[in-house]
PDB file of N, CA and C in Angstrom:
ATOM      1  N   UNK Z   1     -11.192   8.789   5.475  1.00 56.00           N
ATOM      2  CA  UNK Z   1     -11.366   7.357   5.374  1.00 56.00           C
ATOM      3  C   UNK Z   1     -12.308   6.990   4.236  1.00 56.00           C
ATOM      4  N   UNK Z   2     -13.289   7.553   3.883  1.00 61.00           N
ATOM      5  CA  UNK Z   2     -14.247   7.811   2.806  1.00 61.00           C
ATOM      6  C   UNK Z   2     -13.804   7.832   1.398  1.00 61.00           C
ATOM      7  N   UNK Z   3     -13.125   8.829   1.957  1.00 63.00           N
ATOM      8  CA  UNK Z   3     -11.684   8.864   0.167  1.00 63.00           C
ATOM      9  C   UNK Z   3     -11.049   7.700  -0.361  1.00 63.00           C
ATOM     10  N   UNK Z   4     -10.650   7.294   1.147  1.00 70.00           N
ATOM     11  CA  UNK Z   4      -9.728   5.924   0.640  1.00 70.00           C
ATOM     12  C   UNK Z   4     -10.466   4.677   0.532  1.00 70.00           C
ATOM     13  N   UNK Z   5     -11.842   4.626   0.723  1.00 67.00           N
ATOM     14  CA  UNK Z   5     -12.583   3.467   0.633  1.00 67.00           C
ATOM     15  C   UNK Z   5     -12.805   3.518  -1.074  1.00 67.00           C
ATOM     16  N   UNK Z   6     -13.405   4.915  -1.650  1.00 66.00           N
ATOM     17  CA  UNK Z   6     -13.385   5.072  -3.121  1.00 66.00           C
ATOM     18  C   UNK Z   6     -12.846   4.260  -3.716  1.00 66.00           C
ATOM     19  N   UNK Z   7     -10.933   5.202  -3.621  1.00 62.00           N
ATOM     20  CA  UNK Z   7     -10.354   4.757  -3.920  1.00 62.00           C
ATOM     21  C   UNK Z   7      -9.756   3.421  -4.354  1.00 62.00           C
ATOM     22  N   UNK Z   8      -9.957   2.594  -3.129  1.00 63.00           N
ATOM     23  CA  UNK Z   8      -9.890   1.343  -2.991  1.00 63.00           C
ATOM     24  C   UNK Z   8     -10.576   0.217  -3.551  1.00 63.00           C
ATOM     25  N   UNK Z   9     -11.855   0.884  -4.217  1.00 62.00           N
ATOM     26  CA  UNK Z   9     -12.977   0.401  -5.130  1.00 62.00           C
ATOM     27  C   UNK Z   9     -13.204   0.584  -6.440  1.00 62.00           C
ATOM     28  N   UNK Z  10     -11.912   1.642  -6.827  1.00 65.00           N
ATOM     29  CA  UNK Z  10     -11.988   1.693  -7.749  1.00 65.00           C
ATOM     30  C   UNK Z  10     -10.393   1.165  -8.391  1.00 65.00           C
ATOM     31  N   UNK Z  11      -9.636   0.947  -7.888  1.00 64.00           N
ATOM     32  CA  UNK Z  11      -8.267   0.336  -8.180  1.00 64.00           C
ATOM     33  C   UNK Z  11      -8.891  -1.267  -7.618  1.00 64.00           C
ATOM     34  N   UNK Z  12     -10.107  -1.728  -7.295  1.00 70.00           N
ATOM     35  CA  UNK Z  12     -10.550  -3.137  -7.434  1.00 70.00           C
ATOM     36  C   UNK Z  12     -11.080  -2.872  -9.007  1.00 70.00           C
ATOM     37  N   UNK Z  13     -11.359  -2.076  -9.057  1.00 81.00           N
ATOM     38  CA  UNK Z  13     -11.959  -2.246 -10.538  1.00 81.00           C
ATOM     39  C   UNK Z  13     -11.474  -2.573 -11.465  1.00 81.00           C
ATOM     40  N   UNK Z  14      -9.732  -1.771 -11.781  1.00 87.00           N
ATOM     41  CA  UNK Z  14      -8.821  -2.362 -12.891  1.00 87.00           C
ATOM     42  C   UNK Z  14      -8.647  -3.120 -13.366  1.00 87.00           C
ATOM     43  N   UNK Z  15      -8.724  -3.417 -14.543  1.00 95.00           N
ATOM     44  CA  UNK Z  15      -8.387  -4.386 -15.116  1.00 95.00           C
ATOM     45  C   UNK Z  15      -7.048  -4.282 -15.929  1.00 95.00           C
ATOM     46  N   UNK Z  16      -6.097  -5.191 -15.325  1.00 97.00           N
ATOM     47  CA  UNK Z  16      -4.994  -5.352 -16.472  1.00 97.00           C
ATOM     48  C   UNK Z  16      -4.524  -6.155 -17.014  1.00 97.00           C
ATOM     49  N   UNK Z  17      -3.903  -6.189 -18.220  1.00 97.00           N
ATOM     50  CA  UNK Z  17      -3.216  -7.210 -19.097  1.00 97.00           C
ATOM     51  C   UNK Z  17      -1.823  -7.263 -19.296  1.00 97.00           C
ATOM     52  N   UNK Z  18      -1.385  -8.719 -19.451  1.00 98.00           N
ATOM     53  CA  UNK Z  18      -0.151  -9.216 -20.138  1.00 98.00           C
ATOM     54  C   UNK Z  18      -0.075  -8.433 -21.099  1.00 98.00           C
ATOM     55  N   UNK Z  19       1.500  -8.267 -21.435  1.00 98.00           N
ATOM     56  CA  UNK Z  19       1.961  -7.830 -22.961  1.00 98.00           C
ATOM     57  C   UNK Z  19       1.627  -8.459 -23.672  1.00 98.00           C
ATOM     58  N   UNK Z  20       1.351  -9.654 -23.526  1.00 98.00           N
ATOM     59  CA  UNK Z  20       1.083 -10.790 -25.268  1.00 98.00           C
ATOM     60  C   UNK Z  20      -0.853 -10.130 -25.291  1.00 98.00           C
ATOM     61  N   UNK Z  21      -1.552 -10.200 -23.877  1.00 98.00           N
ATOM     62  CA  UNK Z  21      -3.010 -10.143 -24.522  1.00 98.00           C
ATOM     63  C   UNK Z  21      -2.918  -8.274 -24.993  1.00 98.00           C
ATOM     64  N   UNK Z  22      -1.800  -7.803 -24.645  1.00 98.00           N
ATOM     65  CA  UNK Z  22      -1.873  -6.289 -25.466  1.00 98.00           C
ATOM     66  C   UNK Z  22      -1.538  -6.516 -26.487  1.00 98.00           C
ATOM     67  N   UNK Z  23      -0.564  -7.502 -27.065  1.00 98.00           N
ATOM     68  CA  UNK Z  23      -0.223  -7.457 -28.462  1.00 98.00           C
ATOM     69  C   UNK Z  23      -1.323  -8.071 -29.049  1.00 98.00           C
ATOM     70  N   UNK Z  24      -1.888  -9.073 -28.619  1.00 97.00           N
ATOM     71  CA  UNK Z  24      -3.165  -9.735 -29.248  1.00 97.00           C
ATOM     72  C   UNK Z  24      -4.476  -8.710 -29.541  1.00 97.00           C
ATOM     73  N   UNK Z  25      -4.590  -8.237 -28.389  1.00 96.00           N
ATOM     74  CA  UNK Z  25      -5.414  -7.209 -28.790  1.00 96.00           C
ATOM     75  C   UNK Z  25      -5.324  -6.012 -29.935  1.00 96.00           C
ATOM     76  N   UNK Z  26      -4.028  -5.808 -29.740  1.00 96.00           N
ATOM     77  CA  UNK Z  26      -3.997  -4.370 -30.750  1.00 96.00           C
ATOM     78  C   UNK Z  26      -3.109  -4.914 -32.230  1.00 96.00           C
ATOM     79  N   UNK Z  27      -3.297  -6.230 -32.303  1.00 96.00           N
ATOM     80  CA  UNK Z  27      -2.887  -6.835 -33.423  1.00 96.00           C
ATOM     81  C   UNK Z  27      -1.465  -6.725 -33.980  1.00 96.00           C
ATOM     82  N   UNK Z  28      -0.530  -6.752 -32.726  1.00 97.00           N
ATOM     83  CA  UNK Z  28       0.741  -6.186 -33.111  1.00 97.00           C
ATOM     84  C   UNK Z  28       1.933  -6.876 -32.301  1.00 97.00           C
ATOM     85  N   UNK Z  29       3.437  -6.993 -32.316  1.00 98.00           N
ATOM     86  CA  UNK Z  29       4.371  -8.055 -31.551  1.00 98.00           C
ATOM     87  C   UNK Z  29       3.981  -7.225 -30.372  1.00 98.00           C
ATOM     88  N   UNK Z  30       4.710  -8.505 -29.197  1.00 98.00           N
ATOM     89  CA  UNK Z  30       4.704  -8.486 -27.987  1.00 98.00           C
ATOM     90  C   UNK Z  30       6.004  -7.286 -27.770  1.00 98.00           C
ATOM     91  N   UNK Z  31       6.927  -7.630 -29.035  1.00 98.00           N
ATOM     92  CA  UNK Z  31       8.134  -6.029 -28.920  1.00 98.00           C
ATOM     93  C   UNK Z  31       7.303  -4.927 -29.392  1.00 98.00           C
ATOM     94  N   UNK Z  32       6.299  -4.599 -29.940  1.00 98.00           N
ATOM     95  CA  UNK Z  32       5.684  -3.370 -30.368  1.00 98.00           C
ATOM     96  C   UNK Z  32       5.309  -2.735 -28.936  1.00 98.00           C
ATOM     97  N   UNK Z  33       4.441  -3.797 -28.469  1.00 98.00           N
ATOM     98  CA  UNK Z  33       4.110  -3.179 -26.903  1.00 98.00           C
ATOM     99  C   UNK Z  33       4.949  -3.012 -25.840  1.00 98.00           C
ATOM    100  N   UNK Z  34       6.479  -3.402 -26.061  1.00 98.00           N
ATOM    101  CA  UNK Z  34       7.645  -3.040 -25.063  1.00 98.00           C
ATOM    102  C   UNK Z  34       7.659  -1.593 -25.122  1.00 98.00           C
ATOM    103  N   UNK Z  35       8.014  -1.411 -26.658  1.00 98.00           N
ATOM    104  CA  UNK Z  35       8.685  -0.460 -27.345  1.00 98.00           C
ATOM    105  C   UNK Z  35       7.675   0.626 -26.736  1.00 98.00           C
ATOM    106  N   UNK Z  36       6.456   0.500 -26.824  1.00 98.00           N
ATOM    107  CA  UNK Z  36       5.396   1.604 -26.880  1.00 98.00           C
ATOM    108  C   UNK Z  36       5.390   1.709 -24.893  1.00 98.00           C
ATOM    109  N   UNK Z  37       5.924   0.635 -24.224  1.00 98.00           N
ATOM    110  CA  UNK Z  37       6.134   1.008 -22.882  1.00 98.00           C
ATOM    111  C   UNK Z  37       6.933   1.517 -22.296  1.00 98.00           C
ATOM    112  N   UNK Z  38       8.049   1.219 -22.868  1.00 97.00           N
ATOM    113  CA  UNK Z  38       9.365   2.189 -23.082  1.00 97.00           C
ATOM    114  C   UNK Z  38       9.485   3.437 -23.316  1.00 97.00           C
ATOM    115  N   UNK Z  39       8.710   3.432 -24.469  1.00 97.00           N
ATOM    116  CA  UNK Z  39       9.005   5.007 -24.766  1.00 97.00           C
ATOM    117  C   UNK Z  39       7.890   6.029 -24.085  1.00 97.00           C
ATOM    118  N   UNK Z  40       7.487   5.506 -23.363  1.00 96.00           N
ATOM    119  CA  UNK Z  40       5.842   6.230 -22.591  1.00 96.00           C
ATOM    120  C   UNK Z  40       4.834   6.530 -22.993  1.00 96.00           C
ATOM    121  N   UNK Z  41       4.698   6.170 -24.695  1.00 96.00           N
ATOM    122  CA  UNK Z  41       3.698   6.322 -25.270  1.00 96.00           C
ATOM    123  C   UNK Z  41       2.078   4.993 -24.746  1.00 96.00           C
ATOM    124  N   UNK Z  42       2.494   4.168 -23.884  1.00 97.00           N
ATOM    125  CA  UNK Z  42       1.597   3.581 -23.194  1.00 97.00           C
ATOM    126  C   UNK Z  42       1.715   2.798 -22.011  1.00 97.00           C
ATOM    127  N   UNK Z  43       1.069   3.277 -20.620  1.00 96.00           N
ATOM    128  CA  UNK Z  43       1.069   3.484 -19.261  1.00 96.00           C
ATOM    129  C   UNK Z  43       1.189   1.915 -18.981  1.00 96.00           C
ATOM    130  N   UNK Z  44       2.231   1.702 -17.902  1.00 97.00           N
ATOM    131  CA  UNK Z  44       2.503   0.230 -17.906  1.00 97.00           C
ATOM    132  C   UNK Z  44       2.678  -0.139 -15.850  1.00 97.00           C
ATOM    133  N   UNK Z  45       2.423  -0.952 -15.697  1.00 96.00           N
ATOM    134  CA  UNK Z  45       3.021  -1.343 -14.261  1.00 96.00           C
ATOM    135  C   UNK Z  45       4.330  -2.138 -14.412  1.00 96.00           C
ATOM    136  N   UNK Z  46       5.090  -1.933 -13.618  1.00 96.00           N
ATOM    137  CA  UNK Z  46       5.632  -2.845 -13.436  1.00 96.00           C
ATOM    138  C   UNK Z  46       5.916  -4.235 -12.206  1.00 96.00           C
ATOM    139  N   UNK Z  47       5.725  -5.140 -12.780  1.00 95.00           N
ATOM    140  CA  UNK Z  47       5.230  -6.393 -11.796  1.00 95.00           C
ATOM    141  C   UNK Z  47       6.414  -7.487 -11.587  1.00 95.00           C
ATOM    142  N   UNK Z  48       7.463  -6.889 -10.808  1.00 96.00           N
ATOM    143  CA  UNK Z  48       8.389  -8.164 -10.632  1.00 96.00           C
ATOM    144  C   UNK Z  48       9.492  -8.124 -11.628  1.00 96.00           C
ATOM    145  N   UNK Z  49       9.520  -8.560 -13.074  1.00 96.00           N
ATOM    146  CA  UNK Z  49      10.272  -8.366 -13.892  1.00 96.00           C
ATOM    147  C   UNK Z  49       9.433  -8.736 -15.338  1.00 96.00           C
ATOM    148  N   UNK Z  50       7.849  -8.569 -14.669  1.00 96.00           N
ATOM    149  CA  UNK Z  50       7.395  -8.367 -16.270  1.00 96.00           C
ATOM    150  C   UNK Z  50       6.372  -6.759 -15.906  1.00 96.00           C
ATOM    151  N   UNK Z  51       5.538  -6.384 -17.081  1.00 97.00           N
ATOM    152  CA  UNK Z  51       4.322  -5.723 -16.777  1.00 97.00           C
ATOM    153  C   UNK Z  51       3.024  -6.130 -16.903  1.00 97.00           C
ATOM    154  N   UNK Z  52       2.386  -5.237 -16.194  1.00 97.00           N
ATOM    155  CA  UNK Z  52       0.972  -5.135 -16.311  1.00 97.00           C
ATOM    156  C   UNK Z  52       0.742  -3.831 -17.276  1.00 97.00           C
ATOM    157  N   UNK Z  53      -0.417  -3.405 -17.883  1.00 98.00           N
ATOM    158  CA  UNK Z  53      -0.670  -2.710 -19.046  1.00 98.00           C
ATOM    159  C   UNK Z  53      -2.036  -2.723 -18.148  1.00 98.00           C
ATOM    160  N   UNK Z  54      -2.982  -1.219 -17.682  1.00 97.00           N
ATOM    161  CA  UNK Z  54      -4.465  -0.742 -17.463  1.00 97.00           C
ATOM    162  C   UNK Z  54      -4.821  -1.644 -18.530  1.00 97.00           C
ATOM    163  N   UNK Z  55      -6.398  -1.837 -18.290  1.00 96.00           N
ATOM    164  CA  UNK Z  55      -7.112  -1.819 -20.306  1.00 96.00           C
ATOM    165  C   UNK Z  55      -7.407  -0.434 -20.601  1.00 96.00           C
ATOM    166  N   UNK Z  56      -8.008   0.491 -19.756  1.00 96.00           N
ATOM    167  CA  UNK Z  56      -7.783   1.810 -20.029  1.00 96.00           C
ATOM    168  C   UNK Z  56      -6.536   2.500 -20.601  1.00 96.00           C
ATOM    169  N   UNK Z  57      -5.732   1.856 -20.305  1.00 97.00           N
ATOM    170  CA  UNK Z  57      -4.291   2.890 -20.719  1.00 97.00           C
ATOM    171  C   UNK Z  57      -4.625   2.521 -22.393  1.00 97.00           C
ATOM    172  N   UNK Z  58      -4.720   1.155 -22.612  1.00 97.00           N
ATOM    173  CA  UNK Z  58      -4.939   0.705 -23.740  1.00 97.00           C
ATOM    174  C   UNK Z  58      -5.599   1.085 -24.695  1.00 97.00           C
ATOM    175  N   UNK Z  59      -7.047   1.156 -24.437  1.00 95.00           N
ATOM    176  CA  UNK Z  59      -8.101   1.905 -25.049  1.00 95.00           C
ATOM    177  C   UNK Z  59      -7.955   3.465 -24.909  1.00 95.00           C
ATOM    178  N   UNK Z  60      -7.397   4.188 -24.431  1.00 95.00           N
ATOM    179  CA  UNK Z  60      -6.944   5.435 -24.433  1.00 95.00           C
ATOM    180  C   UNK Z  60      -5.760   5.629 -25.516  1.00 95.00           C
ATOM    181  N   UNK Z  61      -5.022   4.682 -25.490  1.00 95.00           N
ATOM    182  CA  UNK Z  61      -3.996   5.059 -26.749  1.00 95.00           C
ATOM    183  C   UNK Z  61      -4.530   4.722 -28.139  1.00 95.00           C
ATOM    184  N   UNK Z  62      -6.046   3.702 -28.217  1.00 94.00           N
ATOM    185  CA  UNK Z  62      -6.211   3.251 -29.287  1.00 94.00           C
ATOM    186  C   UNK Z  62      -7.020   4.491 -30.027  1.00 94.00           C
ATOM    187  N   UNK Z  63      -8.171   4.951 -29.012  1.00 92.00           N
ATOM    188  CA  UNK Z  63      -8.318   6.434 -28.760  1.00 92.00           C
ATOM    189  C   UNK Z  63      -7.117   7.396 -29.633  1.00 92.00           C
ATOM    190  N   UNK Z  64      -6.686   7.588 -28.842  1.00 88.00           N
ATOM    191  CA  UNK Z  64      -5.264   8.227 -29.766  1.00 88.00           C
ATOM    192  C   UNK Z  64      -4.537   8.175 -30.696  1.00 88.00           C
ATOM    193  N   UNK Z  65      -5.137   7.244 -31.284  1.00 78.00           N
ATOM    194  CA  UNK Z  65      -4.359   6.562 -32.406  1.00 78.00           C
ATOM    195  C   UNK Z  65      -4.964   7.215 -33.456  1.00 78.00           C
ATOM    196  N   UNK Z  66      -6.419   6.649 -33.281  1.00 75.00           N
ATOM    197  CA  UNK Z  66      -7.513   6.950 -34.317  1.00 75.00           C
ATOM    198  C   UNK Z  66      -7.792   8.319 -34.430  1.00 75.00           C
ATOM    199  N   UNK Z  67      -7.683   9.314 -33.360  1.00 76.00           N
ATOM    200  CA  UNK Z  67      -7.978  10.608 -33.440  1.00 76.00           C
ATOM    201  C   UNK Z  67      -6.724  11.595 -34.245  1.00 76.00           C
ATOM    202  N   UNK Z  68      -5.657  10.676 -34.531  1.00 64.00           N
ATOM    203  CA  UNK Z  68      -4.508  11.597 -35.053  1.00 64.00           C
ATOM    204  C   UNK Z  68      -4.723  11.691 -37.165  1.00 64.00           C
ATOM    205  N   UNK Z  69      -5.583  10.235 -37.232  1.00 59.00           N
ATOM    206  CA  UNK Z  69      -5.428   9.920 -38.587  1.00 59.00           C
ATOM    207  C   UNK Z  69      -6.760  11.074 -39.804  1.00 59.00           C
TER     208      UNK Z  69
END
C-alpha cells in the first residue's frame, strides 16, 4: 500500500502538455511533434483523440538532441 501511495504522488506530479505548447516550446510545427510521436522518438499519452506529451519526455529528448551534435 506504501508503494502505491508513492506512486500515486508521483504521477500527481506530472506535468503534461498539448502538442501546440510542445511545438511552442521546442520551436517547431504542431506536425513536427505528431511526427516525432509517431515515430516513438517522443513519449506521448494518448487522451481521447488528442495527446498529452510528459514535460520530462520532452526535456529528455531535448537532452538527446543536444548530446548527439
Amino acid at each position: 500500500m506504501i508503494g502505491s501511495a508513492r506512486q500515486d504522488a508521483r504521477l500527481a506530479e506530472v506535468r503534461f502538455l498539448t502538442v501546440a505548447e510542445v511545438a511552442t516550446l521546442m520551436r517547431v510545427s504542431k506536425m513536427t511533434v505528431y511526427r516525432l510521436v509517431h515515430s516513438g522518438e517522443l513519449s506521448a499519452v494518448r487522451v481521447g483523440r488528442s495527446f498529452r506529451v510528459p514535460e520530462q519526455a520532452v526535456q529528455e529528448y531535448l537532452r538527446g538532441a543536444f548530446s548527439e551534435q
